[in-house]
């Protein structure tokens, strides 16, 4: 039965890699493949998966790189022996708060993909302008971006205070949230904004590639935008007006699209492009893709007062609750699959990247191989932690705690 039963595919598009896994109905892992952006797609000039403009605090990623990564992961799964015809459902997660701007040609290009060519060949604009492409802007602002302080100040003030903004949208204004990012985008690139037909988050962008049309934004991920009224379940008109500027509320609402309330309902079947190119069955369902943090909350069945810590590129602390109690000190979001349930989160920019920086500095000062965790682990484990008493007051191995902030913290 294991060789003939249905399979289910999941994707995770994170800062530094795209990973695809395939499981059986009992959740046993049977295939996996990944693309490391720095190692596999270095031609995009990225470092740790992103491009930077330090003078303006901008951190962003090339959307074409993500397209190429999807093609590569699917090809690697094919080479590993996956029979795509057994895949009955597909879903995924994307890093939160990244914003993708689709062009007016996007829907037609997605629907008309030629299965004999890769997606990046057909959706990316031609280098000499001979093809417009599916994106009005080539880059997506990353969650580490810190270029929108002026816009955040406007968002915090729009409803009266950061506390009121958090009560309505689940968070006070943050640099990486799509509302402030959209406001800055249409101010800095007005012609690009005018050419934008739809705006996606990373999760809905990834879902769109499998649907063959622009996918809706997920009910949990939408809460990371400073635009969604969580209690009312609608876009907040005052915040849309602020973000849209002269273009107007209706224009921006059309760009953002409808947000389905059912996080577990199938969008529809996978696009014919993937059926013909890889052999997916025509009835393979595409289930809503969500943000990486809402996806994490689904990974373990949390009970009341249970908490989860995720040590990713960003490091997060998450809990779920049936009580709606937002505060500017943390993030509150809809639960990704269960209406009436919420999740809240603390998020730190200096998580995995800070640990990797310490790791690399330790490796550079020793004989260890590049990017080895061995020296990091040895150093950490040989130093008594603060929760432990040190019986020898003269021991040179003093109990220590390190707080590292290579980037401006959230």
XYZ file of C-alpha atoms in Angstrom:
410
model
C 0.000 0.000 0.000
C 2.883 2.375 0.748
C 3.865 2.282 -2.905
C 0.368 2.967 -4.194
C -1.435 5.202 -1.701
C -2.021 8.946 -1.922
C 0.782 11.423 -1.215
C 0.657 15.005 0.008
C 3.156 17.738 -0.800
C 4.181 20.733 1.295
C 6.474 23.687 0.581
C 8.255 26.138 2.845
C 9.630 29.305 1.248
C 11.908 30.858 3.861
C 14.583 33.521 3.840
C 17.478 31.272 2.862
C 15.899 28.275 1.127
C 12.880 26.643 -0.459
C 12.082 23.172 0.845
C 9.584 20.666 -0.510
C 8.482 17.535 1.316
C 6.138 14.681 0.401
C 4.356 12.567 3.015
C 2.008 9.602 3.083
C -1.428 9.709 4.719
C 0.187 8.638 8.013
C 2.565 11.635 7.730
C 5.594 9.425 7.085
C 8.147 11.402 5.076
C 8.891 9.742 1.747
C 10.592 12.462 -0.342
C 12.209 15.824 0.261
C 14.232 18.312 -1.726
C 15.511 21.804 -1.122
C 17.206 24.722 -2.813
C 19.657 26.782 -0.774
C 19.585 30.236 -2.317
C 23.197 31.186 -1.538
C 24.584 27.826 -2.670
C 22.315 27.089 -5.644
C 21.306 30.522 -6.946
C 24.275 32.742 -6.146
C 23.982 34.412 -9.563
C 21.288 36.635 -8.063
C 23.954 38.308 -5.928
C 22.190 37.494 -2.663
C 23.731 36.876 0.760
C 21.756 34.881 3.330
C 18.987 34.843 0.729
C 18.562 38.614 0.357
C 19.831 41.799 -1.267
C 20.458 44.911 0.812
C 20.510 48.677 0.423
C 22.023 49.775 3.764
C 21.723 53.494 3.026
C 17.932 53.215 3.177
C 17.624 50.202 5.480
C 16.149 48.125 2.669
C 16.357 44.317 2.622
C 14.618 42.503 -0.233
C 14.662 39.352 -2.357
C 14.467 38.807 -6.142
C 11.101 37.265 -7.011
C 12.708 35.542 -10.034
C 14.987 33.655 -7.640
C 11.937 32.171 -5.916
C 10.469 31.159 -9.280
C 13.670 29.389 -10.227
C 13.787 27.701 -6.819
C 10.293 26.229 -7.306
C 11.319 24.811 -10.682
C 14.497 23.354 -9.127
C 12.761 21.730 -6.163
C 10.144 20.096 -8.391
C 12.888 18.860 -10.724
C 14.864 17.429 -7.793
C 11.782 15.650 -6.471
C 11.265 14.184 -9.935
C 14.889 13.027 -10.082
C 14.533 11.389 -6.654
C 11.802 9.137 -8.062
C 8.591 10.836 -6.961
C 5.525 9.684 -8.886
C 3.653 12.993 -9.072
C 0.448 11.230 -10.150
C 0.022 10.042 -6.539
C 0.028 13.564 -5.096
C -3.567 14.368 -4.064
C -3.036 17.602 -2.165
C -0.535 20.431 -1.975
C -0.082 23.306 0.441
C 2.719 25.336 1.923
C 4.058 28.198 3.987
C 5.919 31.388 3.202
C 7.944 33.755 5.363
C 5.571 36.371 6.712
C 5.298 39.995 5.644
C 7.082 39.743 2.281
C 5.070 41.627 -0.354
C 4.915 40.634 -4.046
C 3.620 43.035 -6.699
C 1.997 41.409 -9.759
C 1.762 43.174 -13.127
C -1.372 43.606 -15.228
C -0.171 40.701 -17.404
C 0.184 38.299 -14.461
C -3.133 36.431 -14.652
C -2.822 35.819 -18.393
C 0.769 34.639 -18.056
C -0.062 32.276 -15.180
C -3.017 30.783 -17.052
C -1.063 30.373 -20.298
C 2.160 28.772 -19.042
C 3.816 26.467 -21.576
C 4.667 23.119 -19.892
C 7.778 22.777 -22.068
C 9.381 25.800 -20.372
C 10.222 26.728 -16.781
C 8.172 29.276 -14.866
C 11.061 31.706 -14.512
C 11.509 31.714 -18.306
C 7.894 32.744 -18.800
C 7.057 34.942 -15.795
C 10.232 36.991 -15.433
C 10.479 40.121 -17.593
C 12.897 39.995 -20.536
C 16.259 41.620 -19.875
C 15.946 43.921 -22.894
C 12.295 44.743 -22.405
C 11.099 42.318 -25.067
C 8.756 40.695 -22.527
C 6.867 42.510 -19.761
C 6.697 39.690 -17.256
C 4.303 38.915 -14.416
C 5.665 41.399 -11.876
C 5.387 45.170 -11.711
C 8.438 45.255 -9.441
C 11.276 42.686 -9.477
C 11.839 42.547 -5.717
C 9.884 41.641 -2.583
C 10.604 43.553 0.662
C 11.878 41.071 3.242
C 10.782 40.757 6.892
C 14.178 42.180 7.938
C 13.520 45.444 6.059
C 13.795 48.583 8.213
C 13.105 51.297 5.638
C 9.584 52.313 6.678
C 9.906 54.182 9.983
C 8.173 57.275 8.567
C 5.325 55.139 7.259
C 5.047 53.267 10.574
C 4.682 56.569 12.422
C 1.770 57.444 10.130
C 0.121 54.062 10.710
C 0.522 54.301 14.494
C -1.141 57.716 14.436
C -3.916 57.006 11.904
C -6.395 55.434 14.352
C -5.224 57.495 17.308
C -2.430 55.443 18.901
C -0.330 52.266 18.556
C -2.611 50.664 21.148
C -5.716 51.230 19.004
C -3.900 50.019 15.873
C -2.937 46.833 17.741
C -6.503 46.391 19.003
C -7.834 46.556 15.431
C -5.106 44.826 13.382
C -3.369 42.660 15.997
C -0.099 44.624 15.989
C 1.203 48.145 16.217
C 2.966 49.344 13.058
C 6.094 47.413 12.117
C 8.667 48.077 9.388
C 8.089 44.759 7.642
C 4.279 44.785 7.615
C 2.692 45.162 4.179
C 0.653 48.288 4.974
C 3.678 50.526 5.637
C 5.563 48.737 2.825
C 2.773 49.452 0.295
C 2.661 53.102 1.366
C 6.404 53.440 0.812
C 6.252 51.479 -2.444
C 3.668 53.685 -4.142
C 5.514 56.794 -2.914
C 8.936 55.642 -4.145
C 7.763 53.781 -7.276
C 4.504 55.427 -8.390
C 4.684 54.057 -11.942
C 5.302 50.517 -10.647
C 2.334 50.835 -8.309
C 0.123 52.033 -11.170
C 1.151 48.918 -13.143
C 0.309 46.626 -10.211
C -2.846 44.544 -10.650
C -2.611 42.432 -7.488
C -0.545 42.338 -4.299
C 0.355 39.020 -2.658
C 2.109 37.921 0.479
C 4.842 35.308 0.060
C 2.419 32.515 0.981
C -0.260 33.540 -1.527
C 2.413 34.188 -4.173
C 3.636 30.599 -3.793
C 0.079 29.233 -3.920
C -0.551 31.232 -7.099
C 2.225 29.385 -8.922
C 0.406 26.088 -8.388
C -3.107 27.425 -8.955
C -2.324 29.154 -12.242
C -4.073 32.306 -11.023
C -3.621 34.798 -8.193
C -4.439 33.022 -4.918
C -6.272 34.745 -2.046
C -4.355 35.876 1.026
C -4.759 33.454 3.929
C -6.929 34.331 6.968
C -3.950 34.183 9.381
C -1.276 35.710 7.163
C -3.494 38.722 6.409
C -3.086 39.741 10.071
C 0.583 40.581 9.428
C -0.221 43.589 7.242
C -1.551 46.355 9.559
C -4.521 46.570 7.160
C -6.976 43.901 8.345
C -9.627 44.484 11.035
C -9.432 41.115 12.810
C -12.640 41.433 14.834
C -14.707 42.696 11.890
C -13.108 40.306 9.394
C -12.670 43.044 6.771
C -10.085 45.449 5.410
C -9.920 48.579 7.614
C -10.939 51.469 5.358
C -8.937 54.184 7.164
C -5.753 52.139 6.869
C -6.405 51.302 3.220
C -6.864 55.013 2.556
C -3.517 55.765 4.224
C -1.650 53.030 2.352
C -3.237 53.738 -1.036
C -2.834 57.515 -1.079
C -4.320 59.201 -4.154
C -5.024 55.855 -5.848
C -7.853 55.338 -3.383
C -9.387 52.658 -1.191
C -11.222 50.756 -3.930
C -8.080 50.460 -6.037
C -6.016 49.003 -3.178
C -8.812 46.700 -2.018
C -9.033 45.294 -5.553
C -5.262 44.772 -5.572
C -5.425 42.898 -2.253
C -8.464 40.795 -3.128
C -10.985 38.771 -1.136
C -9.830 36.913 1.990
C -11.657 33.574 2.520
C -12.726 32.853 6.098
C -12.264 29.071 5.824
C -8.553 28.292 6.152
C -9.005 24.609 5.367
C -11.138 24.729 2.222
C -9.540 23.784 -1.087
C -9.002 26.645 -3.531
C -9.395 24.405 -6.564
C -7.334 21.835 -8.483
C -3.734 22.384 -9.540
C -3.085 24.197 -12.826
C -2.784 22.308 -16.112
C 0.839 23.504 -16.407
C 1.907 21.273 -13.500
C -0.305 18.420 -14.698
C 1.412 18.405 -18.081
C 4.960 19.260 -16.995
C 5.306 17.029 -13.929
C 2.395 14.597 -14.087
C 0.313 15.817 -11.151
C -3.231 14.365 -11.273
C -5.794 16.837 -12.608
C -7.768 16.569 -9.342
C -4.819 17.404 -7.050
C -6.215 19.983 -4.589
C -4.414 23.194 -3.706
C -5.126 23.977 -0.043
C -4.556 27.536 1.333
C -0.903 28.378 1.897
C -0.236 30.335 5.092
C 2.574 32.229 6.788
C 5.490 30.374 8.341
C 4.456 31.305 11.878
C 0.797 30.236 11.507
C 2.131 27.042 9.894
C 4.343 26.495 12.939
C 1.340 26.785 15.258
C -0.224 23.895 13.308
C 2.854 21.707 13.710
C 2.078 20.677 17.296
C -1.309 20.323 19.047
C -0.862 23.097 21.619
C -3.051 23.001 24.713
C -3.978 25.979 26.895
C -0.809 27.567 28.332
C 1.473 25.530 26.032
C 4.104 27.576 24.209
C 6.331 26.884 21.238
C 9.734 28.367 20.399
C 10.903 28.293 16.786
C 14.630 28.843 16.195
C 14.508 29.874 12.552
C 16.228 32.746 10.742
C 13.976 34.832 12.925
C 13.282 33.353 16.359
C 9.712 33.277 17.595
C 7.682 32.418 20.693
C 4.106 31.326 19.914
C 0.942 30.384 21.780
C -2.692 29.829 20.805
C -5.764 31.146 22.613
C -9.507 31.601 22.282
C -9.285 35.060 23.874
C -8.718 38.164 21.778
C -6.252 40.287 23.763
C -3.878 42.122 21.404
C -1.197 44.468 22.669
C 1.539 46.590 21.031
C 4.151 44.407 22.769
C 3.390 41.345 20.624
C 1.559 40.131 17.508
C -1.983 38.756 17.488
C -3.362 36.823 14.499
C -6.247 34.642 13.448
C -5.581 30.938 13.808
C -4.888 29.642 10.259
C -7.607 26.964 10.210
C -10.037 27.563 13.089
C -12.337 30.632 13.151
C -12.697 31.993 16.691
C -9.243 30.808 17.712
C -6.224 33.111 17.720
C -2.453 32.892 17.998
C -0.010 35.382 19.438
C 3.700 35.717 18.950
C 6.920 37.406 19.934
C 9.300 37.727 16.997
C 13.011 38.568 16.990
C 15.061 39.574 13.977
C 18.335 38.634 15.688
C 17.646 34.916 15.918
C 19.221 32.407 13.549
C 21.263 35.078 11.758
C 22.818 36.229 15.024
C 23.662 32.649 16.007
C 25.174 32.021 12.565
C 27.323 35.156 12.881
C 28.715 33.961 16.225
C 29.234 30.488 14.741
C 31.178 31.914 11.790
C 33.346 34.136 14.007
C 34.198 31.176 16.242
C 34.983 28.972 13.236
C 37.221 31.663 11.737
C 39.293 31.845 14.933
C 39.777 28.082 15.143
C 40.841 25.229 12.891
C 37.223 24.172 12.345
C 35.821 24.011 8.853
C 33.819 26.936 7.535
C 30.276 27.304 8.889
C 30.734 24.398 11.307
C 28.472 24.241 14.364
C 30.973 21.972 16.156
C 33.028 24.812 17.621
C 29.876 26.749 18.491
C 28.411 23.756 20.340
C 31.679 22.979 22.136
C 32.032 26.583 23.286
C 28.428 26.829 24.444
C 28.413 23.497 26.282
C 31.742 24.102 28.028
C 30.460 27.310 29.634
C 28.135 26.911 32.662
C 24.706 28.400 31.898
C 23.196 31.019 34.164
C 20.650 28.603 35.586
C 23.484 26.500 36.988
C 25.521 27.255 40.100
C 29.289 27.367 39.803
C 30.850 25.680 42.860
C 34.339 27.050 42.215
C 34.284 30.835 42.490
C 37.803 30.968 41.059
C 36.967 28.849 38.017
C 37.730 30.829 34.856
C 34.673 29.293 33.213
C 32.313 31.932 34.539
C 28.591 31.610 33.911
C 27.758 33.809 30.929
C 24.853 35.110 28.891
C 25.252 36.644 25.442
C 22.784 38.985 23.737
C 23.749 39.708 20.132
C 22.114 42.380 17.969
C 23.892 42.563 14.589
C 20.695 44.034 13.090
C 18.319 46.674 14.515
C 15.828 44.637 16.532
C 12.098 44.616 15.781
